[in-house]
Coordinates of C-alpha atoms and ligand atoms in Angstrom, one line a residue:
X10 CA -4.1 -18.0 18.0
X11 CA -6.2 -15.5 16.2
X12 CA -7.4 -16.5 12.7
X13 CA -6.4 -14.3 9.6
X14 CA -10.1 -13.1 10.1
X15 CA -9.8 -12.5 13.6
X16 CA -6.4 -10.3 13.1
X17 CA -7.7 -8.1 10.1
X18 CA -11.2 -7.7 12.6
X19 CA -9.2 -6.6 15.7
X20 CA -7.0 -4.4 13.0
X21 CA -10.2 -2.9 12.0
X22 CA -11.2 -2.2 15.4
X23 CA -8.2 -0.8 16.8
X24 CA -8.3 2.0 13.6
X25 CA -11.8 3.0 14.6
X26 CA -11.5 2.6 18.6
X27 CA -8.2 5.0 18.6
X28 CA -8.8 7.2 15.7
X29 CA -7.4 6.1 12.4
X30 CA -10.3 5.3 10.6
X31 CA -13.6 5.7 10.3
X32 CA -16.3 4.2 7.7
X33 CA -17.4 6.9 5.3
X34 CA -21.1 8.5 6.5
X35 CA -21.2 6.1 9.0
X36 CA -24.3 8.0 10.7
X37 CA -25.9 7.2 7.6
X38 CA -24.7 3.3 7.4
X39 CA -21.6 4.1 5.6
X40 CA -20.6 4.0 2.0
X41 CA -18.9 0.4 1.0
X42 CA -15.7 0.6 0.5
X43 CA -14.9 3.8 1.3
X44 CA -13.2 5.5 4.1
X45 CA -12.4 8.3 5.9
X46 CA -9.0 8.8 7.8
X47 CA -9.7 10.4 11.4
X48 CA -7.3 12.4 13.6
X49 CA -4.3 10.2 14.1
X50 CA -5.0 8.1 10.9
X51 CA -4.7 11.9 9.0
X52 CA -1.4 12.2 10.2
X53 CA 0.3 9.0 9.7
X54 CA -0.9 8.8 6.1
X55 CA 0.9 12.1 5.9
X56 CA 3.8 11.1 7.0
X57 CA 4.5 8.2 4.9
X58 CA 3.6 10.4 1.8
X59 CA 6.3 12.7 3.1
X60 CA 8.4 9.7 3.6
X61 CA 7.9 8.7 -0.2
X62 CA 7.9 11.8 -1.9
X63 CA 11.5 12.8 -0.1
X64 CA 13.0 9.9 -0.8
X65 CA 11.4 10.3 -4.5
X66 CA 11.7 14.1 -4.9
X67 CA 14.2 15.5 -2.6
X68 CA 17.1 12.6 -2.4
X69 CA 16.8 12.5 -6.5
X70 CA 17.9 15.0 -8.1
X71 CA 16.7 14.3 -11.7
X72 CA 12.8 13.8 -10.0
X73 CA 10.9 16.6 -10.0
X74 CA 7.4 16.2 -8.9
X75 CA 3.6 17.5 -9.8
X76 CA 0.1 17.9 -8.9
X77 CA -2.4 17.6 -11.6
X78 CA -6.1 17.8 -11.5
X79 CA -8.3 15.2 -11.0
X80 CA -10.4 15.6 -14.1
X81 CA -8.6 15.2 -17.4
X82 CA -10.1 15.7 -20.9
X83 CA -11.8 12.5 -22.5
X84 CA -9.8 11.7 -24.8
X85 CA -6.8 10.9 -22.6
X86 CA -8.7 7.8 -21.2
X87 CA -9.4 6.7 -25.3
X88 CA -5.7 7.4 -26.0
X89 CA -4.6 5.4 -22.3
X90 CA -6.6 2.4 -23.4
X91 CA -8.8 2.7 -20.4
X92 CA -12.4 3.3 -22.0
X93 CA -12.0 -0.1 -24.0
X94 CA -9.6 -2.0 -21.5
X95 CA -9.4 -1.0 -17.7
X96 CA -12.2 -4.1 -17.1
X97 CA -12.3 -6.6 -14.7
X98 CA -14.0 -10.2 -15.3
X99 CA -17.2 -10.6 -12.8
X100 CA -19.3 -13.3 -12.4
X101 CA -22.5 -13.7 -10.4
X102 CA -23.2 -16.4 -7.9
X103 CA -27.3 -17.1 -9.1
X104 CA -28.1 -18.3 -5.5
X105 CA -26.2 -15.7 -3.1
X106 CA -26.9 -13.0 -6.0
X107 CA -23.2 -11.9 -4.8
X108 CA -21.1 -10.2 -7.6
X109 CA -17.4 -11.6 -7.9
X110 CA -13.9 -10.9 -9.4
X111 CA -13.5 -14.2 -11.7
X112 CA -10.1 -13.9 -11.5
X113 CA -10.0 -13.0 -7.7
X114 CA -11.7 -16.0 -6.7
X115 CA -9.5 -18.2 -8.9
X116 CA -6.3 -16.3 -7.2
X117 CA -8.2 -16.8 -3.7
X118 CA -8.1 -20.4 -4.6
X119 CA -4.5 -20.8 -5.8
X120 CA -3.7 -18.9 -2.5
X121 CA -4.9 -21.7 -0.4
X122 CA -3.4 -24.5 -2.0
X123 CA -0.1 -22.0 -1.6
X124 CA -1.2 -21.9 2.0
X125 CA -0.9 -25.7 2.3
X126 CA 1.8 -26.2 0.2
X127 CA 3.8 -23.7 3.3
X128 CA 2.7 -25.9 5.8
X129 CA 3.9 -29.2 3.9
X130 CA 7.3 -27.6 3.8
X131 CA 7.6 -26.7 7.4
X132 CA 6.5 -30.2 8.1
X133 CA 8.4 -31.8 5.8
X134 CA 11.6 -29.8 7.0
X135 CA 10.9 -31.0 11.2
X136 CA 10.2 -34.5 9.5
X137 CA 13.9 -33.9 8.3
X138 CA 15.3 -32.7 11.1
X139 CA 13.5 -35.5 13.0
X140 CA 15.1 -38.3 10.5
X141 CA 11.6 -39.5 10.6
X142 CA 12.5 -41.0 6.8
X143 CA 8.8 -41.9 6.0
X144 CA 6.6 -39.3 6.9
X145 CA 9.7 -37.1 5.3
X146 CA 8.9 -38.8 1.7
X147 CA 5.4 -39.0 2.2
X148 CA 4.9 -34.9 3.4
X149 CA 7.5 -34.3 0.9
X150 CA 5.6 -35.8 -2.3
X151 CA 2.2 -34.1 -1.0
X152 CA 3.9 -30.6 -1.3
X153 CA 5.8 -31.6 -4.8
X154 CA 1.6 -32.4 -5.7
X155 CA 0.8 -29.0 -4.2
X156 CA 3.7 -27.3 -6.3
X157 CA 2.8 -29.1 -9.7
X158 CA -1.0 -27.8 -9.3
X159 CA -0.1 -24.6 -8.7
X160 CA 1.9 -24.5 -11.8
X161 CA -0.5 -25.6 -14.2
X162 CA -3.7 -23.4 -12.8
X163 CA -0.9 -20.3 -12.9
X164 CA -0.1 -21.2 -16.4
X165 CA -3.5 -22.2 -17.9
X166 CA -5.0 -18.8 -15.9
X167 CA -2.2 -16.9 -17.1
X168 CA -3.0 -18.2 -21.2
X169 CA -7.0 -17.6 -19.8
X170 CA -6.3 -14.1 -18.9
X171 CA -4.2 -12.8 -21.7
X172 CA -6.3 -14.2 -24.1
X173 CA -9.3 -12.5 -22.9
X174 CA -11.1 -16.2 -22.8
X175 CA -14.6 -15.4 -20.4
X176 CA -16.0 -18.7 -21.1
X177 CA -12.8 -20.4 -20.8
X178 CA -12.0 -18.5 -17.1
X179 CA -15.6 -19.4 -16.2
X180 CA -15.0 -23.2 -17.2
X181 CA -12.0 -23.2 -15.1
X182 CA -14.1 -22.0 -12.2
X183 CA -16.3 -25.0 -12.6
X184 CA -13.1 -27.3 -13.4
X185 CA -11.6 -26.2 -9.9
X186 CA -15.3 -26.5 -7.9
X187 CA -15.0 -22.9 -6.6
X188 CA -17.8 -22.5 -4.4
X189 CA -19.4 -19.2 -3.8
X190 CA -18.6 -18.2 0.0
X191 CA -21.8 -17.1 0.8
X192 CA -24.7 -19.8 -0.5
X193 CA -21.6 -22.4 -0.7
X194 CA -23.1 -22.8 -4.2
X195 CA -21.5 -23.4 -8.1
X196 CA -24.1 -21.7 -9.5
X197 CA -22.7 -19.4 -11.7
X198 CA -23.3 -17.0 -14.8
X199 CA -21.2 -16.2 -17.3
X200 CA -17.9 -14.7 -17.1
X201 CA -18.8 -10.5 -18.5
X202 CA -16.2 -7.6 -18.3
X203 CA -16.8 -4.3 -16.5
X204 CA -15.1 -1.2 -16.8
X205 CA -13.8 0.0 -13.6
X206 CA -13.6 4.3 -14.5
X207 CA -16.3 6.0 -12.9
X208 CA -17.9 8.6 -15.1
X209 CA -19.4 12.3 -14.6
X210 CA -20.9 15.0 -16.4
X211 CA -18.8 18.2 -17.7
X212 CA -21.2 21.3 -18.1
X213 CA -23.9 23.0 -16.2
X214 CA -26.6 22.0 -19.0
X215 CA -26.9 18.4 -19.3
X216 CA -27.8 18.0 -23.5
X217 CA -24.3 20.1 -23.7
X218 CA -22.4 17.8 -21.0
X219 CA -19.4 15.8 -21.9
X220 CA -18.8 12.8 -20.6
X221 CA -15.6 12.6 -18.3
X222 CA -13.7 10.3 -16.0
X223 CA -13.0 10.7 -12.8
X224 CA -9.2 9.6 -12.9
X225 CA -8.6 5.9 -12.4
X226 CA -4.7 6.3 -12.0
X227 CA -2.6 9.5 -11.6
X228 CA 0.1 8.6 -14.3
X229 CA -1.6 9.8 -17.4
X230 CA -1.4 13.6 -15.5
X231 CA 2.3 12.9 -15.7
X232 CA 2.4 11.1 -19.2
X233 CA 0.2 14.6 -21.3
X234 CA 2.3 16.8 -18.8
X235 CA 6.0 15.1 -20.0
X236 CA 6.5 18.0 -22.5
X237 CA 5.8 20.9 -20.2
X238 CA 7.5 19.6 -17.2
X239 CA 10.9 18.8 -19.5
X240 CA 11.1 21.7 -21.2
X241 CA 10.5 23.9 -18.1
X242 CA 12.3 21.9 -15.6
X243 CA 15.0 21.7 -18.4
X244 CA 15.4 18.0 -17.4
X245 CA 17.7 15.3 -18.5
X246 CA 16.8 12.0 -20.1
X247 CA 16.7 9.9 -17.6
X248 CA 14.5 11.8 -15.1
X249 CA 11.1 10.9 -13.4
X250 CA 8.0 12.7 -12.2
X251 CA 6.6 12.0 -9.6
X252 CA 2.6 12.3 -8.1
X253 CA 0.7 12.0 -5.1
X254 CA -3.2 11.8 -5.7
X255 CA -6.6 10.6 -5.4
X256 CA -7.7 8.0 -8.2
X257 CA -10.9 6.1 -8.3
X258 CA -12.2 2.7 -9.4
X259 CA -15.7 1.3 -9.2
X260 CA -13.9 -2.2 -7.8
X261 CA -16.1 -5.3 -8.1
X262 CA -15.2 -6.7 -5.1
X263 CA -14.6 -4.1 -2.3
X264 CA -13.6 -6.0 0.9
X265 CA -10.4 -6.3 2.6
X266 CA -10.7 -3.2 4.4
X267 CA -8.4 0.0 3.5
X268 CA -6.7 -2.8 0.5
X269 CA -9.5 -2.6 -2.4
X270 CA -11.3 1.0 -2.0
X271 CA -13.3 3.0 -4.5
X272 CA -11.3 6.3 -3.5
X273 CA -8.3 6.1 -2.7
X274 CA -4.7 7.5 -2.9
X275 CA -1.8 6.8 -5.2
X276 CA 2.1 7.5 -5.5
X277 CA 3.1 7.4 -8.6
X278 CA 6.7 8.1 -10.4
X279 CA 7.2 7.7 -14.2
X280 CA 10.6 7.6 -15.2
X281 CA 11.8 8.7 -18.8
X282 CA 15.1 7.1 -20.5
X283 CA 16.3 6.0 -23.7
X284 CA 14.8 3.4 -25.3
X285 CA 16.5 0.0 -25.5
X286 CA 17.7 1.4 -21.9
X287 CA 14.7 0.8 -20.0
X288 CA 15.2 -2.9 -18.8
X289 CA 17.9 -1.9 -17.4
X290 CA 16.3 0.8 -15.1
X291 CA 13.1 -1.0 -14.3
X292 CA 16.1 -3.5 -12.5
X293 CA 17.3 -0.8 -10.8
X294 CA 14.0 0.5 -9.9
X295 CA 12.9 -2.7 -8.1
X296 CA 15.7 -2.8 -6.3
X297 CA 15.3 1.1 -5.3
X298 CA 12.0 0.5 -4.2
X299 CA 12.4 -2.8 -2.2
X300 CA 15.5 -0.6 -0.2
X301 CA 12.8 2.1 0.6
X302 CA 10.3 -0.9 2.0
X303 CA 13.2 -2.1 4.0
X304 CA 14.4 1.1 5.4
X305 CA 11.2 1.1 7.4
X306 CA 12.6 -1.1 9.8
X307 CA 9.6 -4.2 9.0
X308 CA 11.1 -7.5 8.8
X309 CA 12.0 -8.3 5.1
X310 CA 10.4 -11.6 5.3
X311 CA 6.8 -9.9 4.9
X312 CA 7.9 -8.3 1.8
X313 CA 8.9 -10.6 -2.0
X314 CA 8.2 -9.7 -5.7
X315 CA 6.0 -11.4 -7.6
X316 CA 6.7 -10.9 -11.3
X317 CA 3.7 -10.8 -13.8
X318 CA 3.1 -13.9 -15.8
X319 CA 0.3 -12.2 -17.4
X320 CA 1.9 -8.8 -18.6
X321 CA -0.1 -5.5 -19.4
X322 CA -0.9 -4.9 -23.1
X323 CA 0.9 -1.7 -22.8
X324 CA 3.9 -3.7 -20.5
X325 CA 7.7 -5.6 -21.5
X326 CA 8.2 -6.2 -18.1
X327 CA 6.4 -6.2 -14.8
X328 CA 6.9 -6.9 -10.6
X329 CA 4.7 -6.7 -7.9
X330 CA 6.5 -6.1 -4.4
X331 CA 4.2 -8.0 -2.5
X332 CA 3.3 -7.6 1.5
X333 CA 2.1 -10.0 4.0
X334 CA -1.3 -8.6 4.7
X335 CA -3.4 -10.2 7.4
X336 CA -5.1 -12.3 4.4
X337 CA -1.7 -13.4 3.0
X338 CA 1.0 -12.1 0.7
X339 CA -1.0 -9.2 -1.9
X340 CA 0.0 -6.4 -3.8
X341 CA 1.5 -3.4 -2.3
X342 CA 3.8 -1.8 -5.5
X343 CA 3.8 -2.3 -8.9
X344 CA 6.8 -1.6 -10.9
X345 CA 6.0 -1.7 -14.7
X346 CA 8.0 -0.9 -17.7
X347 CA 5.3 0.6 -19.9
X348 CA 7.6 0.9 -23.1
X349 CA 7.2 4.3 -25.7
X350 CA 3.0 2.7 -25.4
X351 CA 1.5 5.7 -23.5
X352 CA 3.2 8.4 -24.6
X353 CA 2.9 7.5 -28.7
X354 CA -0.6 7.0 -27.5
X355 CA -0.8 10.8 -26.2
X356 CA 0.9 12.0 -29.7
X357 CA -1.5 10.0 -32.3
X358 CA -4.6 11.5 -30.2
X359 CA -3.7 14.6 -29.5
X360 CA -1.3 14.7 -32.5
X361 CA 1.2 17.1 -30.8
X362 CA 4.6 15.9 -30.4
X363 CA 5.9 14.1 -27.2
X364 CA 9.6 13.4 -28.0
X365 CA 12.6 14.2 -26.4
X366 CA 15.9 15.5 -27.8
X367 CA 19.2 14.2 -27.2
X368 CA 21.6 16.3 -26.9
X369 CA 24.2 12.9 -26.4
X370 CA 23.1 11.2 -29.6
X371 CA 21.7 14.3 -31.4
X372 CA 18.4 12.6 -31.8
X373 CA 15.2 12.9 -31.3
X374 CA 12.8 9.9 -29.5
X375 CA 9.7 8.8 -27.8
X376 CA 11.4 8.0 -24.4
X377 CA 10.4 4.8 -22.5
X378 CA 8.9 4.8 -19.0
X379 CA 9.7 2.9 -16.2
X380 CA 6.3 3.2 -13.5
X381 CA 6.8 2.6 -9.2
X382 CA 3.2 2.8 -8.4
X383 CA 2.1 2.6 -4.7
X384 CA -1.4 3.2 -3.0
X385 CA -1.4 5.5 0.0
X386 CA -3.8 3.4 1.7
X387 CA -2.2 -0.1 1.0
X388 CA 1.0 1.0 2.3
X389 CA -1.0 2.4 5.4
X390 CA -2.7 -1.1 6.1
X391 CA 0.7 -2.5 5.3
X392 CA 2.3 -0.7 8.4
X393 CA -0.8 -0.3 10.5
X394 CA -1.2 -3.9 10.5
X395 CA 2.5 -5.3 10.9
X396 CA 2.5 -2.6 14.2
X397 CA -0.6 -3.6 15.2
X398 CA 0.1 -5.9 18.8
X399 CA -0.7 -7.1 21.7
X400 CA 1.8 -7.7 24.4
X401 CA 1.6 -9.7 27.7
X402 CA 3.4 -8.0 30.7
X403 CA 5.3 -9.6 33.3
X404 CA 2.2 -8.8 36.0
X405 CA -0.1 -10.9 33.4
X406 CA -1.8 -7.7 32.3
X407 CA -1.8 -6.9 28.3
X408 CA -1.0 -4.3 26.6
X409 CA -2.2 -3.3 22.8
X410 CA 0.2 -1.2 21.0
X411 CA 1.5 0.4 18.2
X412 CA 5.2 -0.6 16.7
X413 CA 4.9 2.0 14.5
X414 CA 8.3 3.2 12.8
X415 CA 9.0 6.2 14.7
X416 CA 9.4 8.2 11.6
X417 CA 5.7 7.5 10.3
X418 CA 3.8 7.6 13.8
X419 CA 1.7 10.4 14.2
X420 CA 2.4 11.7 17.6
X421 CA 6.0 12.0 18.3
X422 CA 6.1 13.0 22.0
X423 CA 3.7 13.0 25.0
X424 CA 4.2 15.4 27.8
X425 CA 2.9 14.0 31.0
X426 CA 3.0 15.9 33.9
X427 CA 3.0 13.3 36.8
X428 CA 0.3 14.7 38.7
X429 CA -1.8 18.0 38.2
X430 CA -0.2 19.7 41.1
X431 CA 3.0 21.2 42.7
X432 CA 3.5 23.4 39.7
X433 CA 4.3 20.0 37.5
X434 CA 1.4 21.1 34.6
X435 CA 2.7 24.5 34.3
X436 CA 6.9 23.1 33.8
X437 CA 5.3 20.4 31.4
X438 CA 3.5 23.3 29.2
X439 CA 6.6 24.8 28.8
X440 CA 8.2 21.4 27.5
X441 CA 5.4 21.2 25.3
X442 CA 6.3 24.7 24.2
X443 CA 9.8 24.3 23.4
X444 CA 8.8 20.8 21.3
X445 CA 6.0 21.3 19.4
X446 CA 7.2 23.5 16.8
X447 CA 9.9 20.7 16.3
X448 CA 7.1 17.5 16.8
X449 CA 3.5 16.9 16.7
X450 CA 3.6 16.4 20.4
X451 CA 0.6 15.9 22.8
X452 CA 0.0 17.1 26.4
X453 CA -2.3 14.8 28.9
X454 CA -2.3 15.3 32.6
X455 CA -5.8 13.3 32.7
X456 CA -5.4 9.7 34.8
X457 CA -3.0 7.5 36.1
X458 CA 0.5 7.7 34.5
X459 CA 0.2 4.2 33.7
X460 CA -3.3 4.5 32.2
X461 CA -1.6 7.6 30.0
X462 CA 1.3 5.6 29.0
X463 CA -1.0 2.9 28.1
X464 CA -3.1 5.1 25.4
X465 CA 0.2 6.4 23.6
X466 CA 1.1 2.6 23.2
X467 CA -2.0 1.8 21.4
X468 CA -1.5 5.4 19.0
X469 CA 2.0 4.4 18.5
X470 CA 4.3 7.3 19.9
X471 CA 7.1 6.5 20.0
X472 CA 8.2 8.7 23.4
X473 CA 6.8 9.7 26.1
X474 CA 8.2 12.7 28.4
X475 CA 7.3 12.6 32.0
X476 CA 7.7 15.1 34.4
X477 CA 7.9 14.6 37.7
X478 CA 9.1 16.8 41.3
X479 CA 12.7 15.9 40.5
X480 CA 12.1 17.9 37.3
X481 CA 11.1 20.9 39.6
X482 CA 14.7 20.7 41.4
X483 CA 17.2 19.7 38.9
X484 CA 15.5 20.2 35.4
X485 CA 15.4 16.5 34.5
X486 CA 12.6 14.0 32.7
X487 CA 12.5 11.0 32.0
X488 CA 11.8 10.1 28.2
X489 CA 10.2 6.2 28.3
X490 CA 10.6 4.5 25.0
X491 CA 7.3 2.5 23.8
X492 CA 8.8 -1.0 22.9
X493 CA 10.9 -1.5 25.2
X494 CA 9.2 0.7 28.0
X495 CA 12.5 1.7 29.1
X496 CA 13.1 5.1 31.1
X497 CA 15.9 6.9 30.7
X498 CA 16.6 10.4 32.8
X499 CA 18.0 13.5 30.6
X500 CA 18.2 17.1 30.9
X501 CA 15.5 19.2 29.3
X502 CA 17.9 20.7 27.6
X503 CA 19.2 17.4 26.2
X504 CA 15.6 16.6 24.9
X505 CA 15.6 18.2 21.6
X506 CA 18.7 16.3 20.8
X507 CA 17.3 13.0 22.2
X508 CA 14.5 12.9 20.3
X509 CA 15.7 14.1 16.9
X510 CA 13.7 11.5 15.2
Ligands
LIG15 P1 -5.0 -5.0 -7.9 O1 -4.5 -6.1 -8.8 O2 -4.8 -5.3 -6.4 O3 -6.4 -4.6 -8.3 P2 -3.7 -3.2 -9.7 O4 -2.6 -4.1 -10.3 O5 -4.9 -2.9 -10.5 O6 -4.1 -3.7 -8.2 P3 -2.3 -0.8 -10.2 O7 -3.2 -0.4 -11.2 O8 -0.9 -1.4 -10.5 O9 -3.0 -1.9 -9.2 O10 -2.1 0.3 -9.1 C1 -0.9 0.6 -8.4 C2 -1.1 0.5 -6.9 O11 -2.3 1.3 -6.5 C3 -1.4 -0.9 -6.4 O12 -0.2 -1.5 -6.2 C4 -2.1 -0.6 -5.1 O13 -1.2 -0.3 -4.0 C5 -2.9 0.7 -5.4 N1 -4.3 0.4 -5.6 C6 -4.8 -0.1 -6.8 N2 -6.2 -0.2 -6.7 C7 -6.5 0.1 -5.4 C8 -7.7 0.2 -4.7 N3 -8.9 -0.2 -5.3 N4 -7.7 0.5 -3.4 C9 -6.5 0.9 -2.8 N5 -5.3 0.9 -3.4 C10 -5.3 0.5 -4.7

């Protein structure tokens, strides 16, 4: 059995081998931590933004949606809290001069005694089912240990965190003999804070240049564009805005593949309502957003929340939806209920009004927001990964593919023709014809048709249209299915309908 490192390795592999992804400048060594998405990866991460932003946009009718620009004036990042707060603690390792995430290795740590904890359990319950009394009790009050650590480190970390204690998160490091992974030293330095914005010059002459961010999240273009988008959209309290955009964070530790990148993509929704209303909502909005994960077909066992026991300043309530990566269960969503914070924020600096009036109450109000925030590229490791197999065949041969939800995967049909003769290419270019404007579909006449099949596995299409010299006497293909490999004959007339997707 592969290792977690193994899997995300061969997951790494299989993006660059068939065309997902590709390390930024890679002809010049690449640039760490950031990516670039090649021909197939390009599509799919299209399609699950269209996959978000119609469920958000089109299926609601009170979410309209928006593109703001990247840069944003200055102040916005005072007024957001992100110049004096967006920081992470680091901490050096003196020995491997590596740079860490204080808190990350302290999560990394819980994470493996929550590894062993799992495995008690499953012991514990064959033990049970075994009536092996003994080693029941014994496994059993090993995993009751496990759970009572894991409590207290939460708990003490969680007091660490939101009280902003450095020397106190570095003692803990010492307390819990975290060892640096690289010298498999405890030779630390303090605990500092770094803030994560990245930072560029405004103006062609620099004495004249204004500092200004490049934008770590996309919701404060939603927040300073509330007023313009609800008086011109004439919308309703409640009502959301949605965006889909680049943001960027100078991240500490940048590892993990696609998960922690310094560019990368966000989709965001704010969602206005009345105050004292928004607990509420940010229920309904977890359970919104768990049914889109779901509808994706992935088992729900990969997916739980994990509420926050260390809550933003600007937060009164907070969830992760959390995935089963290849390194364990991380953040995919957050769902945050950001109060009146960021909006009264935007008023006092830029002292225009941000209020909304009700025409229900007849008053006038800072509205609370309710925040589903996703990455792009999280989501995409999140599906790449789970589809991400390798098969053994009845003949003992192995096939890698692709069990990617047919709605997300980038090619939707291939058109074979069987062989390249007998007038087969020509009646396969016309299929092509009639589906394309319908599908991204792809045409490959090059190899055996077991080789060809073979390749569409491993990039995930879903169907694969084959014609053969029946097709030339009664207009028939056959349409093979990629996970079960099942062919099926229909009508080329029937096809359109078959593959409505
Ligand atoms: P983390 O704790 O993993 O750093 P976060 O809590 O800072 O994430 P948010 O600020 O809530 O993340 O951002 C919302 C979403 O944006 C995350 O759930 C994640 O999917 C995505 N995201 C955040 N940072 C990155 C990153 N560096 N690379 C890729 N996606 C990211």
């Amino acid at each position: 059995m592969a290792n977690n490192d193994d899997l995300l390795k061969k997951i790494i592999a299989h993006a660059k081998e068939y065309g997902f992804i590709f390390p930024s400048s890679e002809i010049y060594d690449g640039l760490s931590a950031v990516y670039d998405y090649a021909q197939y990866g390009v599509e799919l991460k299209n399609n699950i933004k269209q996959y978000w932003w119609r469920s958000m946009v089109q299926l609601h009718e009170n979410i309209v949606g928006i593109d703001s620009a990247i840069f944003m004036h200055p102040a916005i990042w005072k007024a957001s809290g992100h110049v004096d707060a967006f920081n992470d603690p680091l901490i050096d390792n003196k020995d491997s001069k590596k740079r860490y995430r204080a808190d990350v290795l302290i999560e990394d740590y819980l994470q493996k005694i929550e590894d062993k904890l799992e495995k008690e359990i499953e012991k514990a319950k064959k033990r049970f089912d075994n009536f092996d009394e003994t080693l029941y009790r014994q496994t059993n009050e090993r995993a009751v240990g496990y759970q009572k650590k894991i409590d207290e480190i939460t708990e003490n970390f969680a007091k660490l965190m939101n009280g902003n204690d450095l020397a106190g998160i570095k003692q803990m490091i010492e307390e819990l003999e975290i060892t640096c992974p690289v010298s498999g030293t405890k030779n630390w330095t303090d605990v500092r804070q770094f803030n994560l914005m990245f930072s560029t010059q405004m103006g062609s002459v620099s004495e004249d240049a204004d500092t200004i961010y490049l934008r770590p999240e996309t919701a404060q273009g939603i927040f300073v564009n509330f007023s313009n988008v609800y008086k011109t959209g004439r919308m309703k309290i409640p009502f959301g805005i949605a965006q889909i955009g680049k943001a960027f964070r100078n991240e500490i530790v940048a590892r993990q593949f696609i998960f922690r990148m310094r560019e990368f993509e966000q989709m965001e929704m704010q969602f206005f309502v009345r105050p004292g209303e928004e607990l509420k909502w940010f229920d309904f909005w977890k359970q919104e957003r768990m049914k889109w994960h779901h509808a994706l077909g992935i088992a729900p066992e990969n997916y739980r929340f994990h509420d926050h026991e260390k809550l933003a300043h600007y937060a009164n309530a907070a969830t992760d939806i959390e995935f089963k990566f290849p390194f364990g269960f991380k953040e995919l969503e957050g769902i945050h209920s950001r109060t009146d914070y960021d909006l009264t924020q935007h008023e006092k600096y830029s002292g225009k009004k941000l209020r909304y009036f009700d025409p229900e109450t007849n008053e006038s109000y800072v509205p609370y927001v309710i925040e589903t925030s996703i990455g792009v590229d999280r989501m995409f490791l999140a599906i790449f990964s789970n589809a991400c197999r390798e098969e053994k065949l009845e003949d003992g041969t192995v096939r890698t593919l692709l069990c990617l939800p047919p709605v997300l995967a980038p090619v939707k049909v291939a058109v074979l023709p069987l062989v390249k003769k007998d007038g087969l290419p020509e009646k396969a270019r016309e299929i092509m014809d009639m589906l394309k404007p319908h599908y991204l579909c792809q045409y490959d006449e090059k190899d055996a048709i077991g080789r060809r099949y073979r390749r569409q596995d491993a990039i995930g299409t879903p169907y694969c249209v084959t014609v053969d010299n029946q097709t030339m006497e009664d207009n028939t293909v056959t349409i093979r299915e990629r996970d079960s490999m099942q062919q099926k004959r229909v009508t080329i007339s029937e096809l359109n309908n078959f593959l409505s997707l």
